[in-house]
Short mmCIF file of N, CA and C in Angstrom, two decimals:
data_model
loop_
_atom_site.label_atom_id
_atom_site.label_comp_id
_atom_site.label_asym_id
_atom_site.label_seq_id
_atom_site.Cartn_x
_atom_site.Cartn_y
_atom_site.Cartn_z
N ALA A 1 -13.13 319.55 -123.48
CA ALA A 1 -13.15 318.64 -124.61
C ALA A 1 -11.74 318.14 -124.93
N ALA A 2 -10.75 319.03 -124.83
CA ALA A 2 -9.37 318.63 -125.10
C ALA A 2 -8.90 317.61 -124.06
N ALA A 3 -9.28 317.81 -122.80
CA ALA A 3 -8.89 316.85 -121.76
C ALA A 3 -9.51 315.48 -122.02
N LEU A 4 -10.76 315.45 -122.45
CA LEU A 4 -11.41 314.18 -122.78
C LEU A 4 -10.72 313.52 -123.96
N MET A 5 -10.38 314.30 -124.96
CA MET A 5 -9.69 313.75 -126.13
C MET A 5 -8.36 313.12 -125.71
N HIS A 6 -7.64 313.75 -124.80
CA HIS A 6 -6.37 313.20 -124.31
C HIS A 6 -6.60 311.87 -123.59
N VAL A 7 -7.67 311.78 -122.79
CA VAL A 7 -7.97 310.53 -122.08
C VAL A 7 -8.30 309.43 -123.09
N ILE A 8 -9.11 309.74 -124.08
CA ILE A 8 -9.49 308.72 -125.07
C ILE A 8 -8.28 308.27 -125.86
N VAL A 9 -7.51 309.22 -126.39
CA VAL A 9 -6.34 308.87 -127.20
C VAL A 9 -5.29 308.14 -126.35
N GLY A 10 -5.13 308.54 -125.10
CA GLY A 10 -4.16 307.90 -124.23
C GLY A 10 -4.52 306.47 -123.86
N ASN A 11 -5.79 306.10 -123.96
CA ASN A 11 -6.23 304.76 -123.59
C ASN A 11 -6.64 303.89 -124.76
N MET A 12 -6.67 304.44 -125.97
CA MET A 12 -7.18 303.66 -127.09
C MET A 12 -6.14 302.74 -127.71
N GLY A 13 -4.86 302.90 -127.40
CA GLY A 13 -3.84 302.05 -127.99
C GLY A 13 -3.78 302.23 -129.50
N ASN A 14 -3.55 301.14 -130.21
CA ASN A 14 -3.46 301.19 -131.67
C ASN A 14 -4.79 300.88 -132.36
N HIS A 15 -5.86 300.84 -131.58
CA HIS A 15 -7.14 300.40 -132.13
C HIS A 15 -8.03 301.52 -132.65
N ASN A 16 -7.67 302.76 -132.39
CA ASN A 16 -8.45 303.93 -132.80
C ASN A 16 -9.82 304.01 -132.15
N ALA A 17 -10.05 303.23 -131.08
CA ALA A 17 -11.35 303.31 -130.41
C ALA A 17 -11.19 302.93 -128.95
N LEU A 18 -12.07 303.47 -128.14
CA LEU A 18 -12.11 303.17 -126.71
C LEU A 18 -13.56 302.97 -126.32
N VAL A 19 -13.85 301.91 -125.58
CA VAL A 19 -15.18 301.69 -125.02
C VAL A 19 -15.09 302.03 -123.54
N ALA A 20 -15.92 302.97 -123.11
CA ALA A 20 -15.92 303.38 -121.70
C ALA A 20 -17.26 303.99 -121.35
N SER A 21 -17.59 303.95 -120.07
CA SER A 21 -18.80 304.62 -119.61
C SER A 21 -18.47 306.08 -119.34
N GLN A 22 -19.50 306.90 -119.38
CA GLN A 22 -19.30 308.32 -119.07
C GLN A 22 -18.87 308.50 -117.62
N LYS A 23 -19.34 307.63 -116.75
CA LYS A 23 -18.97 307.72 -115.33
C LYS A 23 -17.47 307.45 -115.15
N THR A 24 -16.95 306.44 -115.86
CA THR A 24 -15.52 306.14 -115.76
C THR A 24 -14.68 307.26 -116.36
N LEU A 25 -15.13 307.81 -117.48
CA LEU A 25 -14.40 308.94 -118.07
C LEU A 25 -14.38 310.13 -117.11
N ALA A 26 -15.51 310.39 -116.46
CA ALA A 26 -15.57 311.51 -115.51
C ALA A 26 -14.63 311.28 -114.34
N LYS A 27 -14.59 310.05 -113.83
CA LYS A 27 -13.68 309.76 -112.71
C LYS A 27 -12.23 309.90 -113.15
N THR A 28 -11.90 309.42 -114.35
CA THR A 28 -10.54 309.52 -114.86
C THR A 28 -10.11 310.98 -115.02
N MET A 29 -11.05 311.81 -115.46
CA MET A 29 -10.74 313.22 -115.70
C MET A 29 -10.87 314.08 -114.44
N GLY A 30 -11.52 313.56 -113.40
CA GLY A 30 -11.74 314.35 -112.19
C GLY A 30 -12.79 315.42 -112.39
N CYS A 31 -13.87 315.09 -113.11
CA CYS A 31 -14.94 316.05 -113.37
C CYS A 31 -16.29 315.35 -113.23
N THR A 32 -17.35 316.06 -113.57
CA THR A 32 -18.69 315.48 -113.49
C THR A 32 -19.06 314.78 -114.80
N VAL A 33 -20.07 313.92 -114.72
CA VAL A 33 -20.57 313.24 -115.92
C VAL A 33 -21.12 314.26 -116.91
N ARG A 34 -21.76 315.29 -116.42
CA ARG A 34 -22.30 316.33 -117.31
C ARG A 34 -21.19 317.01 -118.09
N THR A 35 -20.04 317.25 -117.47
CA THR A 35 -18.90 317.84 -118.17
C THR A 35 -18.42 316.90 -119.28
N VAL A 36 -18.38 315.62 -119.00
CA VAL A 36 -17.99 314.64 -120.02
C VAL A 36 -19.00 314.66 -121.16
N GLN A 37 -20.28 314.72 -120.86
CA GLN A 37 -21.31 314.75 -121.91
C GLN A 37 -21.16 315.97 -122.80
N ARG A 38 -20.89 317.14 -122.21
CA ARG A 38 -20.68 318.35 -123.02
C ARG A 38 -19.42 318.22 -123.87
N ALA A 39 -18.37 317.65 -123.32
CA ALA A 39 -17.12 317.47 -124.08
C ALA A 39 -17.33 316.50 -125.25
N ILE A 40 -18.11 315.45 -125.02
CA ILE A 40 -18.42 314.50 -126.10
C ILE A 40 -19.16 315.21 -127.22
N GLU A 41 -20.13 316.05 -126.87
CA GLU A 41 -20.88 316.80 -127.88
C GLU A 41 -19.95 317.69 -128.71
N VAL A 42 -19.02 318.38 -128.03
CA VAL A 42 -18.08 319.27 -128.74
C VAL A 42 -17.20 318.46 -129.68
N LEU A 43 -16.67 317.34 -129.22
CA LEU A 43 -15.78 316.52 -130.05
C LEU A 43 -16.53 315.87 -131.21
N ARG A 44 -17.75 315.42 -130.95
CA ARG A 44 -18.56 314.81 -132.01
C ARG A 44 -18.96 315.87 -133.05
N ASP A 45 -19.41 317.02 -132.60
CA ASP A 45 -19.82 318.09 -133.52
C ASP A 45 -18.65 318.60 -134.34
N GLY A 46 -17.44 318.59 -133.76
CA GLY A 46 -16.25 319.03 -134.48
C GLY A 46 -15.62 317.93 -135.32
N GLN A 47 -16.27 316.78 -135.37
CA GLN A 47 -15.83 315.61 -136.14
C GLN A 47 -14.45 315.12 -135.72
N TRP A 48 -14.17 315.24 -134.40
CA TRP A 48 -12.93 314.68 -133.86
C TRP A 48 -13.09 313.21 -133.54
N LEU A 49 -14.31 312.80 -133.23
CA LEU A 49 -14.56 311.39 -132.95
C LEU A 49 -16.00 311.04 -133.29
N GLU A 50 -16.21 309.75 -133.46
CA GLU A 50 -17.56 309.22 -133.63
C GLU A 50 -17.95 308.51 -132.35
N VAL A 51 -19.20 308.57 -132.02
CA VAL A 51 -19.69 307.92 -130.82
C VAL A 51 -20.69 306.85 -131.24
N ARG A 52 -20.44 305.62 -130.82
CA ARG A 52 -21.32 304.49 -131.11
C ARG A 52 -21.78 303.91 -129.79
N GLN A 53 -23.08 303.87 -129.59
CA GLN A 53 -23.67 303.44 -128.34
C GLN A 53 -23.47 301.94 -128.12
N VAL A 54 -23.13 301.55 -126.90
CA VAL A 54 -22.99 300.15 -126.50
C VAL A 54 -24.06 299.91 -125.43
N GLY A 55 -25.05 299.11 -125.73
CA GLY A 55 -26.13 298.86 -124.79
C GLY A 55 -27.24 299.87 -124.94
N ALA A 56 -28.33 299.64 -124.21
CA ALA A 56 -29.54 300.45 -124.38
C ALA A 56 -29.50 301.79 -123.65
N ALA A 57 -28.75 301.89 -122.56
CA ALA A 57 -28.79 303.10 -121.74
C ALA A 57 -28.14 304.31 -122.39
N GLY A 58 -27.12 304.08 -123.22
CA GLY A 58 -26.44 305.20 -123.88
C GLY A 58 -25.37 305.85 -123.04
N THR A 59 -25.09 305.31 -121.85
CA THR A 59 -24.05 305.89 -121.01
C THR A 59 -22.71 305.21 -121.19
N THR A 60 -22.69 304.08 -121.89
CA THR A 60 -21.44 303.42 -122.26
C THR A 60 -21.38 303.44 -123.78
N ASN A 61 -20.26 303.93 -124.30
CA ASN A 61 -20.14 304.12 -125.74
C ASN A 61 -18.77 303.70 -126.24
N ALA A 62 -18.69 303.48 -127.54
CA ALA A 62 -17.41 303.31 -128.22
C ALA A 62 -17.08 304.66 -128.84
N TYR A 63 -15.92 305.18 -128.48
CA TYR A 63 -15.47 306.46 -129.02
C TYR A 63 -14.40 306.16 -130.06
N VAL A 64 -14.71 306.42 -131.32
CA VAL A 64 -13.84 306.06 -132.43
C VAL A 64 -13.13 307.32 -132.91
N VAL A 65 -11.79 307.26 -132.97
CA VAL A 65 -10.97 308.41 -133.30
C VAL A 65 -10.23 308.15 -134.61
N ASN A 66 -10.15 309.15 -135.49
CA ASN A 66 -9.35 309.12 -136.71
C ASN A 66 -9.65 307.94 -137.63
N ASP A 67 -10.85 307.46 -137.60
CA ASP A 67 -11.19 306.33 -138.46
C ASP A 67 -12.70 306.33 -138.63
N ARG A 68 -13.15 306.08 -139.83
CA ARG A 68 -14.58 305.97 -140.07
C ARG A 68 -15.03 304.58 -139.68
N VAL A 69 -16.16 304.48 -139.02
CA VAL A 69 -16.70 303.17 -138.66
C VAL A 69 -17.23 302.53 -139.93
N ALA A 70 -16.80 301.30 -140.18
CA ALA A 70 -17.25 300.57 -141.37
C ALA A 70 -18.56 299.86 -141.06
N TRP A 71 -19.60 300.27 -141.74
CA TRP A 71 -20.90 299.65 -141.53
C TRP A 71 -21.09 298.53 -142.52
N SER A 72 -21.58 297.42 -142.04
CA SER A 72 -21.83 296.26 -142.89
C SER A 72 -23.23 295.77 -142.58
N GLY A 73 -23.72 294.89 -143.44
CA GLY A 73 -25.05 294.35 -143.17
C GLY A 73 -25.27 293.01 -143.83
N PRO A 74 -25.89 292.06 -143.14
CA PRO A 74 -26.24 290.77 -143.74
C PRO A 74 -27.48 290.90 -144.60
N ARG A 75 -27.92 289.82 -145.15
CA ARG A 75 -29.05 289.82 -146.07
C ARG A 75 -30.35 290.28 -145.43
N ASP A 76 -30.50 290.08 -144.14
CA ASP A 76 -31.77 290.45 -143.50
C ASP A 76 -31.90 291.95 -143.27
N GLY A 77 -30.93 292.73 -143.71
CA GLY A 77 -31.04 294.19 -143.66
C GLY A 77 -30.55 294.81 -142.37
N ILE A 78 -30.08 294.03 -141.42
CA ILE A 78 -29.57 294.59 -140.17
C ILE A 78 -28.15 295.09 -140.40
N ARG A 79 -27.92 296.34 -140.08
CA ARG A 79 -26.58 296.91 -140.23
C ARG A 79 -25.85 296.82 -138.91
N TYR A 80 -24.56 296.60 -138.96
CA TYR A 80 -23.77 296.52 -137.75
C TYR A 80 -22.42 297.15 -138.00
N SER A 81 -21.74 297.48 -136.92
CA SER A 81 -20.43 298.10 -136.99
C SER A 81 -19.41 297.14 -136.39
N LEU A 82 -18.27 296.99 -137.03
CA LEU A 82 -17.23 296.11 -136.54
C LEU A 82 -15.92 296.89 -136.50
N PHE A 83 -15.34 297.03 -135.29
CA PHE A 83 -14.06 297.69 -135.15
C PHE A 83 -13.42 297.19 -133.88
N SER A 84 -12.12 297.40 -133.74
CA SER A 84 -11.40 297.02 -132.54
C SER A 84 -11.40 298.20 -131.58
N ALA A 85 -11.40 297.89 -130.28
CA ALA A 85 -11.39 298.96 -129.29
C ALA A 85 -10.73 298.48 -128.02
N SER A 86 -10.12 299.39 -127.29
CA SER A 86 -9.71 299.14 -125.93
C SER A 86 -10.92 299.44 -125.06
N VAL A 87 -11.06 298.75 -123.95
CA VAL A 87 -12.20 298.94 -123.05
C VAL A 87 -11.68 299.43 -121.71
N LEU A 88 -12.20 300.55 -121.25
CA LEU A 88 -11.82 301.15 -119.98
C LEU A 88 -13.01 301.04 -119.04
N ILE A 89 -12.85 300.28 -117.94
CA ILE A 89 -13.94 300.13 -116.98
C ILE A 89 -13.43 300.47 -115.58
N SER A 90 -14.35 300.76 -114.70
CA SER A 90 -14.03 301.06 -113.31
C SER A 90 -14.60 299.96 -112.43
N ASP A 91 -13.89 299.61 -111.36
CA ASP A 91 -14.40 298.58 -110.46
C ASP A 91 -15.68 299.04 -109.77
N GLU A 92 -15.90 300.34 -109.65
CA GLU A 92 -17.11 300.85 -109.02
C GLU A 92 -18.37 300.50 -109.81
N GLU A 93 -18.25 300.25 -111.10
CA GLU A 93 -19.42 299.93 -111.94
C GLU A 93 -19.71 298.44 -112.00
N GLN A 94 -18.91 297.61 -111.34
CA GLN A 94 -19.08 296.17 -111.43
C GLN A 94 -19.95 295.67 -110.28
N PRO A 95 -20.95 294.84 -110.60
CA PRO A 95 -21.83 294.34 -109.53
C PRO A 95 -21.10 293.42 -108.55
N ASP A 96 -19.99 292.81 -108.96
CA ASP A 96 -19.23 291.90 -108.09
C ASP A 96 -17.95 292.55 -107.58
N ARG A 97 -17.93 293.87 -107.43
CA ARG A 97 -16.70 294.58 -107.10
C ARG A 97 -16.09 294.12 -105.78
N ALA A 98 -16.89 293.63 -104.83
CA ALA A 98 -16.35 293.18 -103.54
C ALA A 98 -15.55 291.89 -103.69
N GLU A 99 -15.85 291.09 -104.72
CA GLU A 99 -15.17 289.81 -104.92
C GLU A 99 -14.05 289.87 -105.95
N LEU A 100 -13.79 291.01 -106.56
CA LEU A 100 -12.81 291.09 -107.65
C LEU A 100 -11.43 290.60 -107.24
N ALA A 101 -11.00 290.90 -106.03
CA ALA A 101 -9.65 290.52 -105.60
C ALA A 101 -9.55 289.03 -105.31
N ASP A 102 -10.68 288.36 -105.09
CA ASP A 102 -10.66 286.95 -104.70
C ASP A 102 -10.99 286.00 -105.85
N GLN A 103 -11.17 286.49 -107.06
CA GLN A 103 -11.54 285.62 -108.17
C GLN A 103 -10.35 284.79 -108.64
N GLU A 104 -10.67 283.57 -109.06
CA GLU A 104 -9.63 282.71 -109.61
C GLU A 104 -9.23 283.25 -110.98
N PRO A 105 -7.96 283.06 -111.36
CA PRO A 105 -7.54 283.53 -112.69
C PRO A 105 -8.23 282.72 -113.79
N LEU A 106 -8.40 283.35 -114.93
CA LEU A 106 -9.00 282.66 -116.07
C LEU A 106 -8.05 281.61 -116.60
N ARG A 107 -8.58 280.61 -117.25
CA ARG A 107 -7.75 279.59 -117.86
C ARG A 107 -7.05 280.17 -119.08
N GLY A 108 -5.82 279.74 -119.29
CA GLY A 108 -5.09 280.17 -120.47
C GLY A 108 -5.43 279.29 -121.66
N ILE A 109 -5.35 279.84 -122.84
CA ILE A 109 -5.59 279.06 -124.05
C ILE A 109 -4.31 278.31 -124.38
N PRO A 110 -4.40 276.98 -124.55
CA PRO A 110 -3.18 276.23 -124.88
C PRO A 110 -2.57 276.73 -126.18
N ALA A 111 -1.26 276.81 -126.20
CA ALA A 111 -0.56 277.27 -127.40
C ALA A 111 0.65 276.39 -127.64
N LEU A 112 0.99 276.20 -128.90
CA LEU A 112 2.19 275.47 -129.26
C LEU A 112 3.31 276.46 -129.47
N TYR A 113 4.47 276.15 -128.91
CA TYR A 113 5.64 276.99 -129.10
C TYR A 113 6.39 276.53 -130.34
N PRO A 114 7.25 277.35 -130.92
CA PRO A 114 8.00 276.94 -132.11
C PRO A 114 8.74 275.61 -131.86
N GLY A 115 8.59 274.69 -132.80
CA GLY A 115 9.23 273.38 -132.69
C GLY A 115 8.37 272.33 -132.02
N GLU A 116 7.30 272.72 -131.33
CA GLU A 116 6.43 271.74 -130.69
C GLU A 116 5.40 271.22 -131.68
N ARG A 117 4.93 269.98 -131.45
CA ARG A 117 3.90 269.40 -132.29
C ARG A 117 2.79 268.85 -131.41
N GLN A 118 1.58 268.87 -131.92
CA GLN A 118 0.44 268.37 -131.19
C GLN A 118 0.43 266.85 -131.21
N LEU A 119 0.12 266.22 -130.08
CA LEU A 119 -0.01 264.77 -130.03
C LEU A 119 -1.38 264.37 -130.55
N PRO A 120 -1.45 263.35 -131.41
CA PRO A 120 -2.76 262.94 -131.94
C PRO A 120 -3.57 262.22 -130.87
N ILE A 121 -4.84 262.63 -130.72
CA ILE A 121 -5.75 261.96 -129.81
C ILE A 121 -7.10 261.86 -130.49
N GLY A 122 -8.01 261.14 -129.91
CA GLY A 122 -9.35 261.04 -130.45
C GLY A 122 -9.52 259.85 -131.36
N PRO A 123 -10.56 259.88 -132.21
CA PRO A 123 -10.91 258.70 -133.01
C PRO A 123 -9.92 258.40 -134.13
N GLY A 124 -9.04 259.29 -134.46
CA GLY A 124 -8.05 259.02 -135.50
C GLY A 124 -8.58 259.28 -136.89
N MET A 125 -7.74 258.99 -137.87
CA MET A 125 -8.09 259.21 -139.27
C MET A 125 -8.25 257.87 -139.96
N PRO A 126 -8.95 257.84 -141.09
CA PRO A 126 -9.06 256.58 -141.82
C PRO A 126 -7.68 256.16 -142.32
N PRO A 127 -7.48 254.86 -142.55
CA PRO A 127 -6.16 254.41 -143.01
C PRO A 127 -5.86 254.93 -144.40
N PRO A 128 -4.58 255.00 -144.76
CA PRO A 128 -4.23 255.46 -146.11
C PRO A 128 -4.79 254.50 -147.15
N SER A 129 -4.99 255.01 -148.36
CA SER A 129 -5.61 254.19 -149.41
C SER A 129 -4.65 253.13 -149.94
N GLN A 130 -3.37 253.34 -149.83
CA GLN A 130 -2.40 252.36 -150.32
C GLN A 130 -2.19 251.30 -149.24
N PRO A 131 -2.29 249.98 -149.60
CA PRO A 131 -2.10 248.94 -148.58
C PRO A 131 -0.66 248.92 -148.08
N SER A 132 -0.49 248.50 -146.84
CA SER A 132 0.83 248.43 -146.22
C SER A 132 1.53 247.13 -146.62
N ILE A 133 2.84 247.15 -146.54
CA ILE A 133 3.64 245.94 -146.73
C ILE A 133 3.63 245.19 -145.40
N ASP A 134 3.45 243.85 -145.46
CA ASP A 134 3.40 243.05 -144.24
C ASP A 134 4.62 243.32 -143.38
N GLY A 135 4.38 243.57 -142.10
CA GLY A 135 5.46 243.82 -141.17
C GLY A 135 5.91 245.27 -141.13
N LEU A 136 5.47 246.11 -142.08
CA LEU A 136 5.86 247.53 -142.11
C LEU A 136 4.64 248.45 -142.05
N GLU A 137 3.63 248.05 -141.27
CA GLU A 137 2.43 248.87 -141.15
C GLU A 137 2.77 250.20 -140.47
N PRO A 138 2.15 251.29 -140.92
CA PRO A 138 2.42 252.58 -140.26
C PRO A 138 1.83 252.58 -138.86
N ASP A 139 2.46 253.31 -137.97
CA ASP A 139 2.03 253.40 -136.59
C ASP A 139 1.06 254.57 -136.46
N LEU A 140 -0.18 254.38 -136.95
CA LEU A 140 -1.20 255.43 -136.92
C LEU A 140 -2.21 255.12 -135.83
N PRO A 141 -2.83 256.12 -135.25
CA PRO A 141 -3.89 255.85 -134.29
C PRO A 141 -5.05 255.15 -134.97
N ALA A 142 -5.64 254.18 -134.30
CA ALA A 142 -6.76 253.43 -134.87
C ALA A 142 -8.05 254.18 -134.63
N ARG A 143 -8.99 254.02 -135.55
CA ARG A 143 -10.32 254.59 -135.37
C ARG A 143 -11.16 253.60 -134.58
N GLN A 144 -12.06 254.09 -133.79
CA GLN A 144 -12.90 253.24 -132.96
C GLN A 144 -13.71 252.28 -133.83
N THR A 145 -14.24 252.71 -134.96
CA THR A 145 -15.05 251.84 -135.82
C THR A 145 -14.20 250.73 -136.42
N ASP A 146 -12.93 250.98 -136.74
CA ASP A 146 -12.05 249.95 -137.28
C ASP A 146 -11.79 248.88 -136.23
N LEU A 147 -11.59 249.26 -134.97
CA LEU A 147 -11.32 248.31 -133.91
C LEU A 147 -12.53 247.41 -133.67
N GLU A 148 -13.74 248.01 -133.74
CA GLU A 148 -14.95 247.22 -133.51
C GLU A 148 -15.15 246.16 -134.58
N GLU A 149 -14.81 246.48 -135.84
CA GLU A 149 -14.97 245.53 -136.93
C GLU A 149 -14.07 244.30 -136.74
N PHE A 150 -12.84 244.50 -136.23
CA PHE A 150 -11.92 243.40 -136.05
C PHE A 150 -12.14 242.62 -134.77
N THR A 151 -12.68 243.27 -133.76
CA THR A 151 -12.83 242.57 -132.48
C THR A 151 -14.21 241.94 -132.33
N GLY A 152 -15.10 242.21 -133.23
CA GLY A 152 -16.34 241.48 -133.17
C GLY A 152 -17.51 242.33 -133.00
#
């Protein structure tokens, strides 16, 4: 149980939780899945961690350490748990494990760096309510509907 606790704490980062399958935990620890199951029971019974099931099989769980899981619920009465977790997976559990090395990288999310500004694109905004002085019109992007009214 202490070895399992070290694996969970060592992989959970600052999130107080780790999502992992029992098979991956067993491989990480160099033991059997049954040993991991017994260690989970000891840690759960001793209130060292909470176990929250992920999926229907019950072999992949969120192991929450040093923090109570906050349960919430919408109006329809369904309760759910929301917490941050690190996820530990093994390539052996992936159905596409033979292609993992050949996959294209994911696209990055565009980000603005300090001092950068976004260029305006798209249909634009409506004109300001104050009329412009002749010859000093603001250089704003035109809206498609405004252009259609003037061009016919």
